[in-house]
Coordinates of C-alpha atoms and ligand atoms in Angstrom, one line a residue:
M1 CA -76.7 15.9 240.8
Q2 CA -76.5 12.1 240.7
H3 CA -79.1 9.4 241.4
I4 CA -77.6 6.7 243.5
N5 CA -79.5 3.4 243.4
H6 CA -79.3 0.1 245.2
F7 CA -77.1 -2.6 243.5
I8 CA -79.1 -5.8 243.7
N9 CA -78.4 -9.0 241.7
G10 CA -76.0 -7.1 239.4
E11 CA -78.4 -4.3 238.6
F12 CA -78.8 -0.7 239.8
V13 CA -82.4 -0.4 240.9
S14 CA -84.4 2.2 242.7
A15 CA -86.3 1.5 245.9
V16 CA -89.4 -0.6 245.3
D17 CA -91.5 2.1 247.1
G18 CA -89.7 4.9 245.3
K19 CA -88.3 6.4 248.5
S20 CA -85.1 8.4 248.4
F21 CA -83.0 10.7 250.5
E22 CA -80.6 13.6 249.9
K23 CA -76.9 13.4 250.2
R24 CA -75.5 16.9 250.7
S25 CA -71.8 18.0 250.5
P26 CA -70.3 18.6 254.0
V27 CA -68.2 21.3 252.3
D28 CA -71.0 23.7 251.2
R29 CA -74.3 21.8 251.7
R30 CA -74.8 21.5 248.0
L31 CA -77.1 18.6 246.9
I32 CA -74.8 16.1 245.4
A33 CA -77.0 13.0 245.1
Q34 CA -80.5 11.7 245.5
V35 CA -80.1 8.3 247.1
S36 CA -82.6 5.4 247.0
E37 CA -83.7 4.5 250.5
G38 CA -84.0 0.8 251.1
G39 CA -87.1 -0.7 252.8
K40 CA -87.8 -4.2 253.9
V41 CA -88.6 -5.4 250.4
D42 CA -85.4 -4.0 248.9
V43 CA -83.3 -5.7 251.7
D44 CA -85.2 -8.9 251.2
R45 CA -84.5 -8.9 247.4
A46 CA -80.8 -8.3 248.1
V47 CA -80.6 -11.1 250.6
H48 CA -82.3 -13.5 248.3
A49 CA -80.0 -12.5 245.4
A50 CA -77.0 -13.1 247.7
R51 CA -78.4 -16.5 248.7
A52 CA -79.1 -17.5 245.1
A53 CA -75.5 -16.6 244.1
L54 CA -74.2 -18.8 246.9
N55 CA -76.2 -21.7 245.6
G56 CA -75.3 -20.9 242.0
E57 CA -72.3 -19.9 239.9
W58 CA -70.4 -18.2 242.7
G59 CA -70.8 -21.2 245.0
A60 CA -69.2 -23.4 242.3
F61 CA -66.2 -21.1 241.8
T62 CA -62.9 -22.7 242.9
M63 CA -60.7 -20.8 245.3
E64 CA -58.3 -20.0 242.4
Q65 CA -61.2 -18.5 240.4
R66 CA -62.2 -16.3 243.4
V67 CA -58.6 -15.1 243.8
E68 CA -58.3 -14.2 240.2
I69 CA -61.5 -12.3 240.1
L70 CA -60.6 -10.4 243.3
Y71 CA -57.3 -9.4 241.8
G72 CA -59.4 -8.1 238.9
V73 CA -61.5 -6.1 241.2
A74 CA -58.4 -4.5 242.8
D75 CA -57.0 -3.7 239.3
E76 CA -60.2 -2.1 238.2
I77 CA -60.4 0.0 241.3
T78 CA -56.9 1.2 240.4
R79 CA -57.8 1.8 236.8
R80 CA -60.7 3.9 238.0
F81 CA -58.7 5.5 240.8
D82 CA -59.6 9.1 239.9
D83 CA -63.4 8.2 239.9
F84 CA -63.0 6.7 243.4
V85 CA -61.0 9.7 244.7
E86 CA -63.6 12.1 243.3
A87 CA -66.5 10.2 244.8
E88 CA -64.8 9.8 248.3
M89 CA -63.9 13.5 248.3
A90 CA -67.5 14.4 247.4
D91 CA -68.9 12.2 250.1
T92 CA -66.5 13.2 253.0
G93 CA -65.1 16.6 252.0
Q94 CA -61.7 15.4 253.2
P95 CA -58.4 16.4 251.4
K96 CA -57.5 14.7 248.2
S97 CA -54.1 13.7 249.6
I98 CA -55.8 11.4 252.2
M99 CA -57.7 9.7 249.4
T100 CA -54.8 9.3 247.0
H101 CA -52.2 8.2 249.6
A102 CA -54.3 6.1 251.9
F103 CA -58.0 5.5 251.6
I104 CA -58.4 4.5 247.9
P105 CA -55.2 2.5 247.5
R106 CA -56.2 0.6 250.7
G107 CA -59.6 -0.2 249.1
A108 CA -57.8 -2.0 246.3
A109 CA -55.3 -3.6 248.7
N110 CA -58.2 -5.0 250.7
F111 CA -59.1 -7.3 247.8
K112 CA -55.6 -8.3 246.8
I113 CA -54.3 -9.0 250.4
F114 CA -57.3 -11.3 251.3
A115 CA -57.0 -13.1 248.0
D116 CA -53.4 -13.8 249.0
V117 CA -54.4 -14.8 252.5
I118 CA -57.0 -17.3 251.5
K119 CA -54.5 -18.9 249.0
N120 CA -51.7 -19.2 251.5
V121 CA -53.1 -20.0 255.0
P122 CA -53.0 -23.7 255.7
N123 CA -55.8 -25.6 257.5
E124 CA -55.0 -27.5 260.6
S125 CA -54.6 -31.3 260.8
F126 CA -53.8 -33.7 263.6
Q127 CA -52.7 -37.3 263.6
T128 CA -54.7 -39.0 266.4
T129 CA -53.6 -42.3 268.1
T130 CA -56.3 -45.0 268.5
P131 CA -56.3 -48.2 270.5
D132 CA -55.9 -50.4 267.4
G133 CA -52.7 -48.6 266.7
L134 CA -53.8 -47.6 263.2
G135 CA -54.7 -44.1 264.2
A136 CA -56.9 -41.4 262.6
L137 CA -56.4 -38.3 260.7
N138 CA -58.3 -35.1 261.6
Y139 CA -58.3 -32.3 259.2
A140 CA -60.1 -29.0 259.0
I141 CA -61.8 -27.6 256.0
R142 CA -63.1 -24.0 255.7
V143 CA -66.5 -23.3 254.2
P144 CA -68.0 -19.8 253.7
K145 CA -70.4 -18.5 256.4
G146 CA -73.0 -17.8 253.8
V147 CA -74.7 -14.4 253.3
V148 CA -72.8 -11.7 255.2
G149 CA -74.4 -8.4 256.2
V150 CA -71.9 -5.6 256.1
V151 CA -72.9 -2.4 257.9
S152 CA -70.2 0.3 257.5
P153 CA -69.6 3.9 258.7
W154 CA -68.8 7.2 257.0
N155 CA -65.4 8.2 258.3
A156 CA -63.2 6.2 255.9
P157 CA -66.1 4.7 253.9
F158 CA -64.3 2.9 251.0
L159 CA -61.5 1.6 253.2
L160 CA -63.7 0.3 255.9
M161 CA -66.3 -1.2 253.6
T162 CA -63.8 -3.1 251.4
W163 CA -61.9 -4.2 254.6
K164 CA -65.0 -6.4 255.1
V165 CA -66.1 -7.1 251.6
G166 CA -62.6 -8.2 250.4
P167 CA -62.2 -11.1 252.9
A168 CA -65.8 -12.0 252.8
L169 CA -65.7 -12.6 249.1
A170 CA -62.2 -14.2 249.2
C171 CA -63.7 -16.8 251.6
G172 CA -66.5 -17.5 249.2
N173 CA -69.4 -15.7 250.9
T174 CA -71.8 -13.3 249.3
V175 CA -72.6 -9.9 250.8
V176 CA -75.3 -7.3 251.3
V177 CA -73.7 -4.0 252.1
K178 CA -75.5 -1.2 253.9
P179 CA -73.1 1.8 253.6
S180 CA -73.5 4.9 255.8
E181 CA -76.3 7.2 254.7
E182 CA -73.6 9.9 254.8
T183 CA -71.4 8.3 252.2
P184 CA -73.1 6.3 249.5
L185 CA -70.9 7.1 246.5
T186 CA -67.9 4.8 246.5
T187 CA -70.0 1.7 247.4
A188 CA -72.2 2.4 244.4
L189 CA -69.1 2.7 242.2
L190 CA -67.9 -0.6 243.5
G191 CA -71.0 -2.2 242.0
E192 CA -69.9 -1.0 238.5
V193 CA -66.4 -2.5 239.1
M194 CA -68.0 -5.8 240.1
N195 CA -70.0 -6.0 236.9
K196 CA -67.0 -4.9 234.8
V197 CA -64.8 -7.7 236.0
G198 CA -67.4 -10.3 235.8
V199 CA -68.2 -11.0 239.4
P200 CA -71.4 -13.1 239.2
K201 CA -74.8 -11.4 239.9
G202 CA -75.8 -11.4 243.5
V203 CA -72.4 -11.8 245.0
F204 CA -72.1 -8.1 245.9
N205 CA -75.3 -6.3 246.7
V206 CA -75.8 -2.8 248.1
V207 CA -78.9 -1.4 249.8
H208 CA -78.7 2.3 250.8
G209 CA -80.6 3.8 253.7
F210 CA -80.4 4.7 257.4
G211 CA -80.1 2.5 260.5
P212 CA -83.2 2.3 262.7
D213 CA -86.5 1.6 260.9
S214 CA -84.5 1.5 257.7
A215 CA -82.2 -0.6 255.6
G216 CA -79.6 -1.1 258.5
E217 CA -82.2 -2.5 260.9
Y218 CA -83.9 -4.6 258.2
L219 CA -80.7 -6.1 257.1
T220 CA -79.4 -7.0 260.5
H221 CA -82.7 -8.5 261.5
H222 CA -83.1 -10.5 258.3
P223 CA -83.3 -14.2 259.2
K224 CA -81.4 -15.3 256.0
V225 CA -78.3 -13.3 256.8
D226 CA -75.8 -15.7 258.3
A227 CA -73.3 -13.3 259.9
I228 CA -73.0 -9.6 260.5
T229 CA -69.8 -7.5 260.3
F230 CA -70.2 -3.9 261.6
T231 CA -68.0 -0.8 262.1
G232 CA -69.5 2.1 263.9
E233 CA -70.6 3.5 267.2
T234 CA -70.7 1.3 270.3
T235 CA -74.4 2.0 270.9
T236 CA -75.2 0.9 267.3
G237 CA -73.2 -2.2 267.9
A238 CA -75.4 -3.0 270.9
A239 CA -78.5 -2.7 268.8
I240 CA -77.0 -4.9 266.1
M241 CA -76.0 -7.5 268.7
K242 CA -79.6 -7.8 269.8
A243 CA -80.6 -8.3 266.2
A244 CA -78.0 -10.9 265.7
S245 CA -79.1 -12.9 268.7
E246 CA -82.2 -13.8 266.7
G247 CA -81.1 -17.0 265.0
M248 CA -77.7 -17.0 266.8
R249 CA -75.8 -15.2 264.0
D250 CA -72.1 -14.5 264.4
V251 CA -70.9 -10.9 264.7
S252 CA -67.7 -9.0 264.2
F253 CA -67.6 -5.5 265.6
E254 CA -65.2 -2.6 265.3
L255 CA -66.5 0.1 267.5
G256 CA -65.6 3.4 269.1
G257 CA -62.5 4.4 270.9
K258 CA -61.1 7.0 273.4
N259 CA -57.5 6.3 272.6
A260 CA -54.4 7.6 274.5
G261 CA -51.2 9.0 273.0
I262 CA -48.3 8.7 275.3
V263 CA -45.1 10.7 274.8
F264 CA -42.1 10.1 276.9
A265 CA -39.4 12.7 277.4
D266 CA -36.8 10.5 275.6
S267 CA -38.8 10.3 272.4
D268 CA -37.7 11.9 269.1
F269 CA -39.4 15.1 269.8
D270 CA -40.2 16.2 266.3
K271 CA -41.4 12.8 265.2
A272 CA -43.6 12.6 268.3
V273 CA -45.2 16.0 267.6
D274 CA -45.8 14.9 264.0
G275 CA -47.2 11.6 265.1
I276 CA -49.6 13.0 267.6
Y277 CA -50.6 15.7 265.2
K278 CA -51.6 13.0 262.7
S279 CA -53.3 10.8 265.3
S280 CA -55.4 13.7 266.7
F281 CA -56.2 15.6 263.5
L282 CA -56.0 13.3 260.4
N283 CA -59.3 13.2 258.6
S284 CA -60.4 16.1 260.8
G285 CA -60.1 13.8 263.8
Q286 CA -62.8 11.4 262.5
V287 CA -60.7 8.3 262.9
C288 CA -61.6 5.6 265.4
L289 CA -57.9 5.0 266.1
G290 CA -57.3 8.7 266.8
T291 CA -56.0 10.1 270.1
E292 CA -58.3 12.4 272.0
R293 CA -56.3 12.0 275.2
V294 CA -52.6 12.9 275.0
Y295 CA -50.2 12.4 277.9
V296 CA -46.7 14.0 277.7
E297 CA -43.9 13.5 280.3
R298 CA -43.6 16.6 282.4
P299 CA -40.0 17.7 281.4
I300 CA -41.2 18.2 277.8
F301 CA -44.8 19.1 278.4
D302 CA -44.8 22.9 277.8
K303 CA -42.5 22.6 274.8
F304 CA -44.7 19.8 273.3
V305 CA -48.0 21.8 273.8
E306 CA -46.4 24.8 272.1
A307 CA -45.1 22.7 269.2
L308 CA -48.4 21.0 268.6
K309 CA -50.3 24.3 268.8
K310 CA -48.0 25.8 266.2
K311 CA -48.6 22.9 263.8
V312 CA -52.4 23.0 264.4
E313 CA -52.6 26.7 263.8
K314 CA -51.1 26.2 260.3
V315 CA -54.1 24.1 259.0
R316 CA -55.9 25.5 256.1
H317 CA -59.6 24.6 255.8
G318 CA -61.1 24.3 252.4
R319 CA -62.3 22.2 249.5
P320 CA -60.8 18.7 249.2
D321 CA -59.3 19.4 245.8
D322 CA -57.9 22.8 246.7
E323 CA -54.1 22.2 246.8
N324 CA -53.7 25.1 249.2
C325 CA -55.9 23.5 251.8
N326 CA -55.3 20.5 254.0
F327 CA -58.2 20.4 256.4
G328 CA -61.8 19.2 255.8
P329 CA -65.1 19.7 257.5
M330 CA -67.1 17.4 259.8
I331 CA -69.1 14.8 257.9
S332 CA -72.4 16.6 258.6
H333 CA -74.0 19.5 260.4
E334 CA -75.3 17.1 262.9
H335 CA -71.8 15.9 263.7
Q336 CA -70.5 19.4 263.7
A337 CA -73.1 20.3 266.3
K338 CA -72.1 17.2 268.4
V339 CA -68.4 18.2 268.2
L340 CA -69.1 21.9 269.1
S341 CA -71.2 20.8 272.1
Y342 CA -68.1 19.0 273.4
Y343 CA -66.1 22.1 272.8
A344 CA -68.5 24.0 275.0
K345 CA -68.6 21.3 277.6
A346 CA -64.8 21.3 277.9
V347 CA -64.8 25.0 278.6
E348 CA -67.7 24.6 281.1
E349 CA -65.7 22.0 282.9
G350 CA -62.7 24.3 283.2
A351 CA -60.4 23.5 280.3
T352 CA -57.8 25.9 279.1
V353 CA -58.3 26.3 275.4
V354 CA -54.8 26.3 273.9
T355 CA -56.1 26.8 270.4
G356 CA -59.3 26.5 268.4
G357 CA -62.6 25.9 270.2
G358 CA -65.0 27.2 267.6
V359 CA -65.9 27.5 264.0
P360 CA -63.4 29.0 261.5
S361 CA -64.2 32.0 259.5
M362 CA -64.8 30.7 255.9
P363 CA -65.3 32.5 252.6
E364 CA -68.8 33.1 251.5
E365 CA -69.1 30.0 249.2
L366 CA -68.1 27.7 252.0
K367 CA -70.0 29.2 254.9
E368 CA -72.6 26.5 254.7
G369 CA -70.0 23.8 255.3
A370 CA -69.8 21.8 258.6
W371 CA -66.5 23.4 259.6
V372 CA -64.9 23.3 263.1
E373 CA -61.6 24.5 264.3
P374 CA -59.0 21.9 265.4
T375 CA -58.8 22.3 269.1
I376 CA -56.3 21.6 271.9
W377 CA -57.1 21.7 275.6
T378 CA -55.1 21.4 278.8
G379 CA -56.0 21.5 282.5
L380 CA -58.9 19.1 282.7
A381 CA -59.3 16.4 285.3
E382 CA -59.3 12.8 284.2
D383 CA -63.0 12.4 284.9
A384 CA -64.1 15.4 282.7
T385 CA -66.6 14.6 280.0
V386 CA -64.3 15.2 277.1
M387 CA -61.8 12.8 278.7
K388 CA -64.3 10.0 278.9
E389 CA -66.6 10.2 275.8
E390 CA -65.6 9.7 272.2
I391 CA -66.0 13.0 270.4
F392 CA -64.8 11.9 267.0
G393 CA -63.6 15.4 266.1
P394 CA -60.3 17.3 265.6
C395 CA -59.4 17.8 269.2
C396 CA -57.3 16.5 272.0
H397 CA -56.6 17.2 275.6
I398 CA -52.9 17.2 276.7
A399 CA -52.0 16.4 280.3
P400 CA -48.5 16.1 281.9
F401 CA -47.5 12.8 283.6
D402 CA -44.7 12.0 286.0
D403 CA -44.2 8.3 285.9
E404 CA -44.9 5.2 283.8
Q405 CA -47.4 3.5 286.0
Q406 CA -49.4 6.7 286.4
V407 CA -49.8 7.1 282.6
I408 CA -50.6 3.4 282.1
N409 CA -53.4 3.8 284.7
W410 CA -54.8 6.9 283.0
A411 CA -54.6 5.3 279.5
N412 CA -56.5 2.3 280.8
D413 CA -59.1 4.3 282.7
T414 CA -61.7 4.2 279.9
E415 CA -64.5 1.9 278.9
Y416 CA -63.0 1.7 275.4
G417 CA -59.9 -0.3 274.3
L418 CA -59.1 0.2 270.7
S419 CA -55.6 1.6 270.2
T420 CA -52.7 3.5 271.7
T421 CA -49.7 5.3 270.3
V422 CA -46.5 5.4 272.5
W423 CA -43.5 7.5 271.8
T424 CA -40.1 6.6 273.4
R425 CA -36.6 5.6 272.4
D426 CA -36.4 3.2 275.4
L427 CA -37.3 -0.2 273.8
S428 CA -37.6 -2.0 277.1
R429 CA -40.1 0.5 278.3
A430 CA -41.9 0.4 274.9
H431 CA -42.5 -3.4 275.2
R432 CA -43.4 -3.1 278.9
V433 CA -46.0 -0.3 278.4
A434 CA -47.4 -2.0 275.3
A435 CA -48.1 -5.2 277.3
K436 CA -49.9 -3.3 280.0
I437 CA -52.3 -1.2 278.0
N438 CA -55.7 -2.8 277.5
V439 CA -56.2 -2.2 273.8
G440 CA -56.3 -4.2 270.6
I441 CA -53.5 -2.3 268.9
T442 CA -50.5 -0.4 270.2
W443 CA -48.3 1.5 267.9
I444 CA -44.7 2.4 269.1
N445 CA -43.1 5.4 267.5
S446 CA -45.8 5.4 264.9
W447 CA -49.6 5.6 264.4
F448 CA -52.0 3.9 261.9
L449 CA -49.1 1.9 260.4
R450 CA -51.1 -0.9 259.0
D451 CA -50.1 -4.4 257.9
L452 CA -53.3 -6.1 256.8
R453 CA -52.1 -9.5 257.9
T454 CA -52.2 -8.4 261.6
A455 CA -55.0 -8.6 264.1
F456 CA -57.2 -5.5 264.1
G457 CA -60.0 -4.8 266.6
G458 CA -60.8 -3.5 270.0
S459 CA -61.0 -4.7 273.6
K460 CA -63.8 -3.7 276.1
Q461 CA -66.4 -1.6 274.4
S462 CA -64.3 -1.0 271.3
G463 CA -65.3 -4.3 269.7
I464 CA -65.9 -8.0 269.5
G465 CA -63.5 -10.2 267.6
R466 CA -60.5 -9.4 265.4
E467 CA -60.2 -9.1 261.6
G468 CA -57.1 -9.0 259.5
G469 CA -55.1 -11.8 257.9
V470 CA -56.0 -15.2 259.3
H471 CA -58.4 -13.5 261.8
S472 CA -60.6 -12.5 259.0
L473 CA -60.7 -16.1 257.7
E474 CA -61.8 -17.1 261.2
F475 CA -64.8 -14.8 261.0
Y476 CA -65.7 -15.2 257.3
T477 CA -65.5 -19.0 257.2
E478 CA -66.8 -21.8 259.3
T479 CA -64.3 -24.5 260.2
R480 CA -65.4 -28.1 259.8
N481 CA -63.4 -31.0 261.1
V482 CA -63.2 -34.3 259.3
C483 CA -62.0 -37.3 261.2
V484 CA -60.8 -40.2 259.1
K485 CA -60.2 -43.5 260.8
L486 CA -57.1 -45.2 259.2
Ligands
NAI501 N1 -63.2 0.4 265.6 C1 -63.2 0.8 264.4 O1 -62.5 0.2 263.5 C2 -63.9 1.9 263.9 C3 -65.0 2.5 264.6 N2 -65.6 3.6 264.1 C4 -66.7 4.2 264.9 O2 -67.8 4.6 264.1 C5 -68.4 5.7 264.6 C6 -68.6 6.7 263.5 O3 -69.3 6.2 262.5 P1 -70.9 6.3 262.3 O4 -71.2 6.1 260.9 O5 -71.4 7.6 262.9 O6 -71.5 5.1 263.2 P2 -73.0 4.6 263.3 O7 -72.9 3.5 264.3 O8 -73.9 5.8 263.6 O9 -73.3 4.1 261.9 C7 -72.6 3.1 261.3 C8 -73.5 2.3 260.4 O10 -74.5 1.7 261.1 C9 -75.8 2.0 260.6 N3 -76.8 1.9 261.7 C10 -77.1 2.9 262.6 N4 -78.0 2.4 263.5 C11 -78.3 1.1 263.1 C12 -79.1 0.1 263.6 N5 -79.9 0.3 264.7 N6 -79.2 -1.1 263.0 C13 -78.4 -1.3 261.9 N7 -77.6 -0.4 261.4 C14 -77.5 0.8 261.9 C15 -75.6 3.4 260.0 O11 -76.6 3.6 259.0 C16 -74.2 3.2 259.4 O12 -74.3 2.5 258.1 C17 -67.5 6.2 265.7 O13 -68.0 5.9 266.9 C18 -66.2 5.5 265.5 O14 -65.4 5.3 266.6 C19 -65.3 4.1 262.9 C20 -64.3 3.6 262.1 C21 -63.5 2.5 262.6
LIG502 O1 -57.0 0.2 258.7 C1 -58.1 -0.3 259.0 O2 -58.4 -1.4 258.7 C2 -59.0 0.5 259.8 C3 -58.9 1.8 259.8 C4 -59.8 2.7 260.5 C5 -60.0 3.9 260.1 O3 -59.4 4.4 259.1 C6 -60.9 4.8 260.8 O4 -61.6 4.4 261.7 O5 -60.9 5.9 260.4

């Protein structure tokens, strides 16, 4: 069993009041870490360390020095790849292949890409005419926002935390991170990396703990935090927005989703089945971009449901490092209960359960894990609860559709607006549909195909603002205009 401490001013320290909480494995409920729980004083120390670093060595770094050190961070993550994979598997219980192919490499990329972005994106300038004919030159400079509070979730913990820390540091800010209480391990490891490559003390700080009445709330209310970036549930976003209104701090929010997958009859059938399988079930469905509502054009509906069912019934639940297994548990028993309550609700509201719907039978040593079966439903009305609320589990409802406008209306009939995946060989239709769906990201004939230079974020209740490429620079810097009379 490990002890996970806060990382403040370059040192691993326990909570000032000695409080801690347990991190248990979602796979078998084994105790894997005792984690320091941050109180007001711990958060305050972290914020002050971050402020001091801004006013000290880090604030004096040139952009080139920051770029070099962030490349060093990425290289050190890659050097310690196996440690990060182990830590993320222990935290989430998800299969090793997701960690090695996606989540950990993306963590390293989040530092390199934003180092490149800050180096290459020009600032605007305008030549302005003046009555004397001599003119003026306006040019913009970017300065860091200051101390950025980073509040991150558990579902792809390393990827989603570094997606914020990478650009924040590239832009010259300092950060205080409050990782999810469910997944403290990789953020702690990142502290070791920061020290190893010589990131100055106080630039990267971590305070563990919960949300309300704990480190999350104290960090987001702290008056010396200049901006807050958050990924998590929409209701949490609303609470953080209230906190940010004290002192008019800027926010960037990536929130929940109730995304639609749309499959037209002319799509490449096998690729569409594979794509929807991934979008609904990757990471056991705990992906904000995932599709819990799937619409399939009527001529291929039955065949599609059958093919997806067949694929889903092949999943093998088990430990993350068991090569014979490819399906992990829910993050916690609390989340398992939430997902199972939606499974019950779907049946109550008249769903046909195509497959799944319960808890899989597991061997004795894994019986304590937070397992659920991947589940497919058909037959629900558009206003059924599981068609409206984000479940964040391995499940989807599949409905047939008859025409393009009908499916666009259904896809848009949600308070969320994060992403969509559309499958068709008709390019005109693809562009047409993409333009009409009210989401931040539409994938055509793909899903979760990421280019970190592109805008990422949600519409409606799925978020505020965009991050990615130059959009991250917009959030993590303040633009100042200088006007020079010639
Ligand atoms: N749009 C996007 O890019 C993504 C959105 N999500 C969303 O995240 C959710 C799942 O993640 P969870 O960790 O359960 O979300 P959550 O909102 O419960 O927690 C996220 C973080 O906020 C903290 N927190 C909770 N209450 C707080 C408060 N009052 N003040 C300050 N901090 C607080 C938590 O401790 C955690 O670190 C899903 O709804 C999912 O859709 C997840 C990943 C990506
Ligand atoms: O690629 C990103 O930047 C965000 C990805 C989001 C997830 O992985 C998720 O919500 O699971």
